[in-house]
GROMACS .gro file of C-alpha atoms in nm:
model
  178
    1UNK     CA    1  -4.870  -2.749  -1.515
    2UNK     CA    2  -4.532  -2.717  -1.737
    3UNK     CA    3  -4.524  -2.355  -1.727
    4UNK     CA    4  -4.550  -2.382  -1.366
    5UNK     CA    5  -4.274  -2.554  -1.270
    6UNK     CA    6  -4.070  -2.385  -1.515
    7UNK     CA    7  -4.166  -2.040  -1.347
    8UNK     CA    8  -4.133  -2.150  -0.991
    9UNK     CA    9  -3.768  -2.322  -1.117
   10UNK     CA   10  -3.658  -1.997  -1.241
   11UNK     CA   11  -3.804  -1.809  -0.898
   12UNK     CA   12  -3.562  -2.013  -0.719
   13UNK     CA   13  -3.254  -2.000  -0.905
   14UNK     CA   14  -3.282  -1.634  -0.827
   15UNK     CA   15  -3.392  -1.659  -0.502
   16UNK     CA   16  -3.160  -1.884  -0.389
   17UNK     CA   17  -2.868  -1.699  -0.395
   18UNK     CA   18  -3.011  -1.407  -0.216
   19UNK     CA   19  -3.121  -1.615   0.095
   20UNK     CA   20  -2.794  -1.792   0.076
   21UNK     CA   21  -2.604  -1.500   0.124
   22UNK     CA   22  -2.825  -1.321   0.388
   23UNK     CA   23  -2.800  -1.640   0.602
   24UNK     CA   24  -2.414  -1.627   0.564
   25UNK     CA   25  -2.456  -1.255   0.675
   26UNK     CA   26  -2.688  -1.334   0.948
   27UNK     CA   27  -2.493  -1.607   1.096
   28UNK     CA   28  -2.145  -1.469   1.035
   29UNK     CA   29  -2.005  -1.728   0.891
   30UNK     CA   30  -1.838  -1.474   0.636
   31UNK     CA   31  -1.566  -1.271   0.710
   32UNK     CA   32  -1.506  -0.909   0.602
   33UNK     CA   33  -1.295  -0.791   0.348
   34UNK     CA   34  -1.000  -0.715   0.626
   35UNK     CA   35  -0.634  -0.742   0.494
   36UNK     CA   36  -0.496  -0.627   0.769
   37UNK     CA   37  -0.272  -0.800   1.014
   38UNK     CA   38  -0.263  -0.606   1.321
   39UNK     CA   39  -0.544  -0.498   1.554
   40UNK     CA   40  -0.718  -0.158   1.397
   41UNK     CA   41  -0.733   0.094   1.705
   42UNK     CA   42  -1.043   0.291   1.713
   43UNK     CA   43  -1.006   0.541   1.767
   44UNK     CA   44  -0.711   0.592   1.672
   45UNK     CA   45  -0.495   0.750   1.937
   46UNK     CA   46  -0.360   1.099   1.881
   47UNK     CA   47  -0.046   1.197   1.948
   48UNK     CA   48   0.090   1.512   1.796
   49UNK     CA   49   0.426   1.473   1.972
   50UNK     CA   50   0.489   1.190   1.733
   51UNK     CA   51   0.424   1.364   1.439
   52UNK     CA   52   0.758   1.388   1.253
   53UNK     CA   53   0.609   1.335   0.849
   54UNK     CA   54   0.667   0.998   0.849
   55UNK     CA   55   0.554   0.652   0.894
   56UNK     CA   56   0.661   0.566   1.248
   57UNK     CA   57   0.704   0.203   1.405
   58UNK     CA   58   0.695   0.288   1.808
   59UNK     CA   59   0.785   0.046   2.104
   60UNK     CA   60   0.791   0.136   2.432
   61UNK     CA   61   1.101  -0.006   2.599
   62UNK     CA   62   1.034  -0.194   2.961
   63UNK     CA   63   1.272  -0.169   3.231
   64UNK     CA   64   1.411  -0.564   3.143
   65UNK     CA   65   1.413  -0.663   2.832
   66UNK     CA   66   1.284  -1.020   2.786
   67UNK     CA   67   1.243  -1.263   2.411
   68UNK     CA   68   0.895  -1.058   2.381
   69UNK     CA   69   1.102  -0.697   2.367
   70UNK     CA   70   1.433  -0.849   2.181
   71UNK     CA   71   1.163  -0.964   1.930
   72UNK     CA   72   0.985  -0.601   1.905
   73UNK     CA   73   1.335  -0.444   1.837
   74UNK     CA   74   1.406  -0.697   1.569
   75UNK     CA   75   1.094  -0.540   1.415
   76UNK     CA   76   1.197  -0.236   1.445
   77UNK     CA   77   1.555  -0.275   1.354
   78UNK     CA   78   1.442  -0.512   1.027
   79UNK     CA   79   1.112  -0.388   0.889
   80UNK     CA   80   1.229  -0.022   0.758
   81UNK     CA   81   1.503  -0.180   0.576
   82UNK     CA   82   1.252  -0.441   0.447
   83UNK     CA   83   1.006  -0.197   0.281
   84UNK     CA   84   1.233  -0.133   0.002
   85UNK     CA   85   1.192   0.170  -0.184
   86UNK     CA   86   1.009   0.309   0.066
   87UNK     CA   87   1.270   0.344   0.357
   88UNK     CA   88   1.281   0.745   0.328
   89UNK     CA   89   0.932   0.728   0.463
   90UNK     CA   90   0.942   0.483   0.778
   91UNK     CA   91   1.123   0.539   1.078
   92UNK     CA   92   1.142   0.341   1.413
   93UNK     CA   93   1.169   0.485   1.765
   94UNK     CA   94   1.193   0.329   2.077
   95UNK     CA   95   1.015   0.539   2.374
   96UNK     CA   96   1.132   0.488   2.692
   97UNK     CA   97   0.871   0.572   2.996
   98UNK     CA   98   0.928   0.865   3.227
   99UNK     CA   99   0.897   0.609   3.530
  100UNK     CA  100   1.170   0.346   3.360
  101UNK     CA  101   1.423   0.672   3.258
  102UNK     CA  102   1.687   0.395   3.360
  103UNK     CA  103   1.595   0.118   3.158
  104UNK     CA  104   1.874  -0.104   3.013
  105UNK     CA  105   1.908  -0.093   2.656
  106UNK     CA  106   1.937  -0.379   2.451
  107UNK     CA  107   2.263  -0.396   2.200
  108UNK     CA  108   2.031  -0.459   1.924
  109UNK     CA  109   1.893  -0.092   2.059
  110UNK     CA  110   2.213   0.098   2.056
  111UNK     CA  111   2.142   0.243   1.686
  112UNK     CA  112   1.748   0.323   1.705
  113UNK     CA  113   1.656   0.639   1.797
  114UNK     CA  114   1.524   0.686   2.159
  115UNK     CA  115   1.271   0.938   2.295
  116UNK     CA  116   1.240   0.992   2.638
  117UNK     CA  117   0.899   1.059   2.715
  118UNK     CA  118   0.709   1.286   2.974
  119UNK     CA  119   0.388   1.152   3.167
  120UNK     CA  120   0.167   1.292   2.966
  121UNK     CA  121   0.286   1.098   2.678
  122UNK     CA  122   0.301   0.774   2.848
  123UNK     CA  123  -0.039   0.817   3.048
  124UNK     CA  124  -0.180   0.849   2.664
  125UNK     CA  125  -0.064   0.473   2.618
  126UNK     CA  126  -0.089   0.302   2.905
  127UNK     CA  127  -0.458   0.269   2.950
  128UNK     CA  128  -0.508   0.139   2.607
  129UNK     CA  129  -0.591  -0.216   2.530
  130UNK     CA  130  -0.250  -0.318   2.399
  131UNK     CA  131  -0.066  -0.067   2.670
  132UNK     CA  132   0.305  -0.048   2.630
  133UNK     CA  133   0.341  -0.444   2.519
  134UNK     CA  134   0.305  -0.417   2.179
  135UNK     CA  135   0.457  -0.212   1.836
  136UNK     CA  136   0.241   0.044   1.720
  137UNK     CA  137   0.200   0.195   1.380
  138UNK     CA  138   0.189   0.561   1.342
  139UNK     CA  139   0.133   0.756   1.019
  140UNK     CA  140   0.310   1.093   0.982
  141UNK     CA  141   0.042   1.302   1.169
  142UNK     CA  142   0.073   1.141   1.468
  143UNK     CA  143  -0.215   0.882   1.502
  144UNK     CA  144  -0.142   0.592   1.635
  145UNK     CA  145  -0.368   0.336   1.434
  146UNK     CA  146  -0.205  -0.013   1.453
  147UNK     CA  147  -0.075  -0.242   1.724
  148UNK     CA  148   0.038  -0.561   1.757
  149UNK     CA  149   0.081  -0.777   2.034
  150UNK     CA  150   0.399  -0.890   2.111
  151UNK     CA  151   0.508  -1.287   2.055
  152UNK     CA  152   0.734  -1.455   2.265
  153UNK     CA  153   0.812  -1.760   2.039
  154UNK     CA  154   1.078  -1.723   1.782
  155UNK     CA  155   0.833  -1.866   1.475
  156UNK     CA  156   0.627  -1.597   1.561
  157UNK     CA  157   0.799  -1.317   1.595
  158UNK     CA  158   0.923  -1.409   1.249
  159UNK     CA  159   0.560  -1.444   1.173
  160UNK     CA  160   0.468  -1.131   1.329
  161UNK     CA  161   0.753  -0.902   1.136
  162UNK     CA  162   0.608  -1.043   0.763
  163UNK     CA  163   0.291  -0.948   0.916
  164UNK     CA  164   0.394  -0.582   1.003
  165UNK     CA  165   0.586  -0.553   0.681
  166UNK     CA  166   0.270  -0.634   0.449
  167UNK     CA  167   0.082  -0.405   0.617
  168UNK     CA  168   0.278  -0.108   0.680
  169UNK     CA  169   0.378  -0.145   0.259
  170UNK     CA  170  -0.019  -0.153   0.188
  171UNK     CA  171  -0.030   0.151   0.365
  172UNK     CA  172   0.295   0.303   0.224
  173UNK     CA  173   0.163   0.217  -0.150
  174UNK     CA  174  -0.182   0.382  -0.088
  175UNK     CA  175  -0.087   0.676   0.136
  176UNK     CA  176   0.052   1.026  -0.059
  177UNK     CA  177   0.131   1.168   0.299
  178UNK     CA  178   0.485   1.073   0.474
   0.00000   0.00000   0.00000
């Protein structure tokens, strides 16, 4: 009866763990391995009009500029200084809509580069999920794989621009292209 027990003991010290983990699995309470802090677009949208060989952070400006846009141009002013050794490879544009052409620019605006769009270009964002309220992330090829939705609370557009720093450095650090 001793070597019994001893064999169904060891059965389910290895057992255990297996069902363990494909309940977890089963009933998602486990959580990928994502880093990331934005929302993943997939597919990613492809714009070859933005391809300029490097890492681009991309807002489109509205027509009035309220805390949610003053907060995306903080990103976009801060975040390439921020990435440190890698500022020769990131570079922030603000697009401004063919149907907006005269939007008022913000002073914090003045010294980021601006690209007027045609409607093509800006019929290419619009009907995505995020649509022109949010900063995207584009690599030097021109996909447009990252967006996040803009905050209108001052913690959290602080929140938001440590968020878009660590990941546009994780891509920086693993990417050879840009």
């Amino acid at each position: 009866m001793k070597k019994y027990q001893v064999l169904m003991l060891l059965g389910v010290m290895f057992l255990l763990p297996v069902i363990l983990a494909k309940l977890m699995l089963t009933q998602q309470w486990y959580s990928g391995g994502a880093t990331n802090q934005g929302q993943l677009l997939t597919p990613p949208l492809t714009a070859s009009w933005l391809a300029t060989g490097k890492w681009q952070l991309i807002y489109w400006l509205p027509q009035q500029c309220d805390s949610r846009c003053e907060g995306a141009l903080f990103h976009l002013k801060q975040v390439p200084i921020a990435v440190g050794a890698y500022q020769d490879r990131v570079k922030s544009i603000v697009l401004l809509a063919p149907v907006e052409p005269t939007a008022v620019i913000p002073v914090d605006a003045d010294h980021l580069p601006r690209y007027s769009s045609n409607a093509a270009e800006y019929k290419q964002f619009a009907p995505s999920e995020y649509g022109l309220n949010a900063v995207y992330i584009a690599d030097p090829h021109g996909n447009v794989m990252m967006a996040y939705t803009l905050e209108a609370e001052h913690q959290a557009i602080l929140t938001q621009g440590k968020d878009i720093l660590r990941d546009l450095k994780r891509l920086l650090k693993v990417s050879k292209i840009g």
